[in-house]
Amino acid sequence: THSRRRPMSALKSTAIFNLMQQGLKAQGPDLVKKIKAVFRFDIIKGSKVLKSWLVDLKNGSGKVEPADTKTKAQCVIKLTDKNFIKLMKGKLNPMMAYSTGAVKVTGNIMLAMKLQKLTKLVMKAAPTAKL
């Protein structure tokens, strides 16, 4: 048997970014006022970036969209699909993850501290979602 490569849609983080999009429809303007930052999440496996997402919580009512590694952001967060899920479910402490190297942050690291507000949005949008 040969192992089939998993398609991009197999990333569990994709579902979370979709939930963020839904959450922003309701709370976008409010979050933009609180967070005022543009993030890029690079979902990685080893040293390879599998998928990038732009989370704009600075302009208008915010937006979440697929991006690439050249997309500019004030804060870039690199982590595995698994750690992204843990982070968004509140099961991974951002500071611990950063200090142990589980999460890499470039750009304005203080903005990464605001991610807990984003986590709350995801949890609100997805109390019953199977993540």
PDB file of C-alpha atoms in Angstrom:
ATOM      1  CA  THR A   1       0.000   0.000   0.000  1.00  0.00           C
ATOM      2  CA  HIS A   2       1.165   3.494  -0.658  1.00  0.00           C
ATOM      3  CA  SER A   3       0.279   6.395   1.581  1.00  0.00           C
ATOM      4  CA  ARG A   4      -1.930   8.955  -0.069  1.00  0.00           C
ATOM      5  CA  ARG A   5      -1.121  12.567   0.517  1.00  0.00           C
ATOM      6  CA  ARG A   6      -3.753  14.322   2.554  1.00  0.00           C
ATOM      7  CA  PRO A   7      -5.487  17.112   0.649  1.00  0.00           C
ATOM      8  CA  MET A   8      -5.317  20.642   2.016  1.00  0.00           C
ATOM      9  CA  SER A   9      -8.924  20.456   3.104  1.00  0.00           C
ATOM     10  CA  ALA A  10      -7.870  17.763   5.575  1.00  0.00           C
ATOM     11  CA  LEU A  11      -6.348  20.462   7.785  1.00  0.00           C
ATOM     12  CA  LYS A  12      -8.554  20.834  10.833  1.00  0.00           C
ATOM     13  CA  SER A  13      -7.536  24.474  11.124  1.00  0.00           C
ATOM     14  CA  THR A  14      -9.504  25.255   7.938  1.00  0.00           C
ATOM     15  CA  ALA A  15     -12.754  24.624   9.845  1.00  0.00           C
ATOM     16  CA  ILE A  16     -11.655  27.033  12.572  1.00  0.00           C
ATOM     17  CA  PHE A  17     -10.804  29.785  10.106  1.00  0.00           C
ATOM     18  CA  ASN A  18     -14.269  29.280   8.588  1.00  0.00           C
ATOM     19  CA  LEU A  19     -15.785  29.629  12.066  1.00  0.00           C
ATOM     20  CA  MET A  20     -13.792  32.821  12.603  1.00  0.00           C
ATOM     21  CA  GLN A  21     -15.299  34.173   9.397  1.00  0.00           C
ATOM     22  CA  GLN A  22     -18.798  33.391  10.682  1.00  0.00           C
ATOM     23  CA  GLY A  23     -18.005  34.920  14.063  1.00  0.00           C
ATOM     24  CA  LEU A  24     -16.741  38.108  12.438  1.00  0.00           C
ATOM     25  CA  LYS A  25     -20.075  38.612  10.707  1.00  0.00           C
ATOM     26  CA  ALA A  26     -21.623  39.170  14.120  1.00  0.00           C
ATOM     27  CA  GLN A  27     -18.762  40.644  16.143  1.00  0.00           C
ATOM     28  CA  GLY A  28     -16.301  41.947  13.572  1.00  0.00           C
ATOM     29  CA  PRO A  29     -16.575  45.704  14.193  1.00  0.00           C
ATOM     30  CA  ASP A  30     -16.338  45.149  17.946  1.00  0.00           C
ATOM     31  CA  LEU A  31     -13.255  42.932  17.657  1.00  0.00           C
ATOM     32  CA  VAL A  32     -11.588  45.334  15.230  1.00  0.00           C
ATOM     33  CA  LYS A  33     -11.959  48.101  17.860  1.00  0.00           C
ATOM     34  CA  LYS A  34     -10.408  45.874  20.531  1.00  0.00           C
ATOM     35  CA  ILE A  35      -7.640  44.152  18.604  1.00  0.00           C
ATOM     36  CA  LYS A  36      -6.547  46.628  15.888  1.00  0.00           C
ATOM     37  CA  ALA A  37      -4.111  44.215  14.254  1.00  0.00           C
ATOM     38  CA  VAL A  38      -3.497  42.109  11.164  1.00  0.00           C
ATOM     39  CA  PHE A  39      -2.319  38.540  11.763  1.00  0.00           C
ATOM     40  CA  ARG A  40      -1.068  35.892   9.418  1.00  0.00           C
ATOM     41  CA  PHE A  41      -1.198  32.298  10.523  1.00  0.00           C
ATOM     42  CA  ASP A  42       1.151  29.891   8.779  1.00  0.00           C
ATOM     43  CA  ILE A  43       0.054  26.311   9.377  1.00  0.00           C
ATOM     44  CA  ILE A  44       3.234  24.254   9.190  1.00  0.00           C
ATOM     45  CA  LYS A  45       4.449  20.697   9.127  1.00  0.00           C
ATOM     46  CA  GLY A  46       8.157  20.454   9.835  1.00  0.00           C
ATOM     47  CA  SER A  47       9.659  23.476   8.111  1.00  0.00           C
ATOM     48  CA  LYS A  48       7.085  23.501   5.306  1.00  0.00           C
ATOM     49  CA  VAL A  49       4.148  25.925   5.309  1.00  0.00           C
ATOM     50  CA  LEU A  50       1.030  23.979   4.318  1.00  0.00           C
ATOM     51  CA  LYS A  51      -1.411  26.888   4.305  1.00  0.00           C
ATOM     52  CA  SER A  52      -1.468  30.558   5.298  1.00  0.00           C
ATOM     53  CA  TRP A  53      -4.417  32.610   6.481  1.00  0.00           C
ATOM     54  CA  LEU A  54      -4.786  36.352   6.893  1.00  0.00           C
ATOM     55  CA  VAL A  55      -6.877  37.453   9.849  1.00  0.00           C
ATOM     56  CA  ASP A  56      -7.489  41.189   9.506  1.00  0.00           C
ATOM     57  CA  LEU A  57      -8.810  42.617  12.766  1.00  0.00           C
ATOM     58  CA  LYS A  58      -7.726  46.161  11.984  1.00  0.00           C
ATOM     59  CA  ASN A  59      -9.783  47.300   8.989  1.00  0.00           C
ATOM     60  CA  GLY A  60     -13.531  47.635   8.477  1.00  0.00           C
ATOM     61  CA  SER A  61     -15.395  44.836  10.194  1.00  0.00           C
ATOM     62  CA  GLY A  62     -12.494  42.430   9.902  1.00  0.00           C
ATOM     63  CA  LYS A  63     -11.928  39.515   7.546  1.00  0.00           C
ATOM     64  CA  VAL A  64     -10.434  36.067   7.373  1.00  0.00           C
ATOM     65  CA  GLU A  65      -9.086  34.809   4.070  1.00  0.00           C
ATOM     66  CA  PRO A  66      -6.553  32.389   2.628  1.00  0.00           C
ATOM     67  CA  ALA A  67      -3.173  34.044   2.106  1.00  0.00           C
ATOM     68  CA  ASP A  68       0.374  33.059   1.260  1.00  0.00           C
ATOM     69  CA  THR A  69       3.717  33.476   2.974  1.00  0.00           C
ATOM     70  CA  LYS A  70       4.291  36.804   1.203  1.00  0.00           C
ATOM     71  CA  THR A  71       1.107  38.359   2.576  1.00  0.00           C
ATOM     72  CA  LYS A  72       2.054  41.233   4.893  1.00  0.00           C
ATOM     73  CA  ALA A  73       0.849  41.203   8.494  1.00  0.00           C
ATOM     74  CA  GLN A  74       1.844  42.932  11.720  1.00  0.00           C
ATOM     75  CA  CYS A  75       2.164  39.620  13.496  1.00  0.00           C
ATOM     76  CA  VAL A  76       2.935  36.261  11.875  1.00  0.00           C
ATOM     77  CA  ILE A  77       2.261  33.106  13.844  1.00  0.00           C
ATOM     78  CA  LYS A  78       3.681  29.783  12.680  1.00  0.00           C
ATOM     79  CA  LEU A  79       2.413  26.575  14.211  1.00  0.00           C
ATOM     80  CA  THR A  80       1.231  23.083  13.367  1.00  0.00           C
ATOM     81  CA  ASP A  81      -2.375  22.297  12.575  1.00  0.00           C
ATOM     82  CA  LYS A  82      -2.656  20.395  15.876  1.00  0.00           C
ATOM     83  CA  ASN A  83      -1.234  23.260  17.966  1.00  0.00           C
ATOM     84  CA  PHE A  84      -3.463  25.779  16.191  1.00  0.00           C
ATOM     85  CA  ILE A  85      -6.510  23.731  17.211  1.00  0.00           C
ATOM     86  CA  LYS A  86      -5.257  23.555  20.812  1.00  0.00           C
ATOM     87  CA  LEU A  87      -4.554  27.297  20.842  1.00  0.00           C
ATOM     88  CA  MET A  88      -8.021  28.161  19.541  1.00  0.00           C
ATOM     89  CA  LYS A  89      -9.728  25.792  21.972  1.00  0.00           C
ATOM     90  CA  GLY A  90      -7.901  27.469  24.847  1.00  0.00           C
ATOM     91  CA  LYS A  91      -5.914  24.298  25.569  1.00  0.00           C
ATOM     92  CA  LEU A  92      -2.540  25.779  24.685  1.00  0.00           C
ATOM     93  CA  ASN A  93      -1.198  28.733  26.635  1.00  0.00           C
ATOM     94  CA  PRO A  94       0.192  31.163  24.021  1.00  0.00           C
ATOM     95  CA  MET A  95       3.137  32.283  26.189  1.00  0.00           C
ATOM     96  CA  MET A  96       4.084  28.711  27.114  1.00  0.00           C
ATOM     97  CA  ALA A  97       3.795  27.628  23.487  1.00  0.00           C
ATOM     98  CA  TYR A  98       6.006  30.520  22.409  1.00  0.00           C
ATOM     99  CA  SER A  99       8.637  29.936  25.085  1.00  0.00           C
ATOM    100  CA  THR A 100       8.863  26.221  24.258  1.00  0.00           C
ATOM    101  CA  GLY A 101       9.042  26.892  20.504  1.00  0.00           C
ATOM    102  CA  ALA A 102       5.717  25.164  19.751  1.00  0.00           C
ATOM    103  CA  VAL A 103       4.563  28.466  18.268  1.00  0.00           C
ATOM    104  CA  LYS A 104       6.841  30.875  16.417  1.00  0.00           C
ATOM    105  CA  VAL A 105       5.927  34.546  16.280  1.00  0.00           C
ATOM    106  CA  THR A 106       7.487  37.179  14.064  1.00  0.00           C
ATOM    107  CA  GLY A 107       6.574  40.841  13.941  1.00  0.00           C
ATOM    108  CA  ASN A 108       4.884  42.501  16.894  1.00  0.00           C
ATOM    109  CA  ILE A 109       4.819  39.856  19.606  1.00  0.00           C
ATOM    110  CA  MET A 110       2.614  41.972  21.876  1.00  0.00           C
ATOM    111  CA  LEU A 111      -0.180  41.567  19.335  1.00  0.00           C
ATOM    112  CA  ALA A 112      -0.025  37.815  19.855  1.00  0.00           C
ATOM    113  CA  MET A 113      -1.234  38.473  23.412  1.00  0.00           C
ATOM    114  CA  LYS A 114      -4.535  39.653  21.950  1.00  0.00           C
ATOM    115  CA  LEU A 115      -5.199  36.238  20.450  1.00  0.00           C
ATOM    116  CA  GLN A 116      -7.256  35.188  23.443  1.00  0.00           C
ATOM    117  CA  LYS A 117      -9.999  37.540  22.256  1.00  0.00           C
ATOM    118  CA  LEU A 118      -9.955  35.672  18.961  1.00  0.00           C
ATOM    119  CA  THR A 119     -10.102  32.351  20.787  1.00  0.00           C
ATOM    120  CA  LYS A 120     -13.238  33.537  22.603  1.00  0.00           C
ATOM    121  CA  LEU A 121     -14.821  34.458  19.267  1.00  0.00           C
ATOM    122  CA  VAL A 122     -14.134  30.967  17.902  1.00  0.00           C
ATOM    123  CA  MET A 123     -15.537  29.308  21.013  1.00  0.00           C
ATOM    124  CA  LYS A 124     -18.663  31.482  20.820  1.00  0.00           C
ATOM    125  CA  ALA A 125     -19.145  30.708  17.129  1.00  0.00           C
ATOM    126  CA  ALA A 126     -18.538  27.022  17.735  1.00  0.00           C
ATOM    127  CA  PRO A 127     -19.758  25.834  21.100  1.00  0.00           C
ATOM    128  CA  THR A 128     -21.002  22.641  19.495  1.00  0.00           C
ATOM    129  CA  ALA A 129     -18.550  22.321  16.614  1.00  0.00           C
ATOM    130  CA  LYS A 130     -16.568  19.119  16.675  1.00  0.00           C
ATOM    131  CA  LEU A 131     -13.010  20.373  16.632  1.00  0.00           C
TER     132      LEU A 131
END
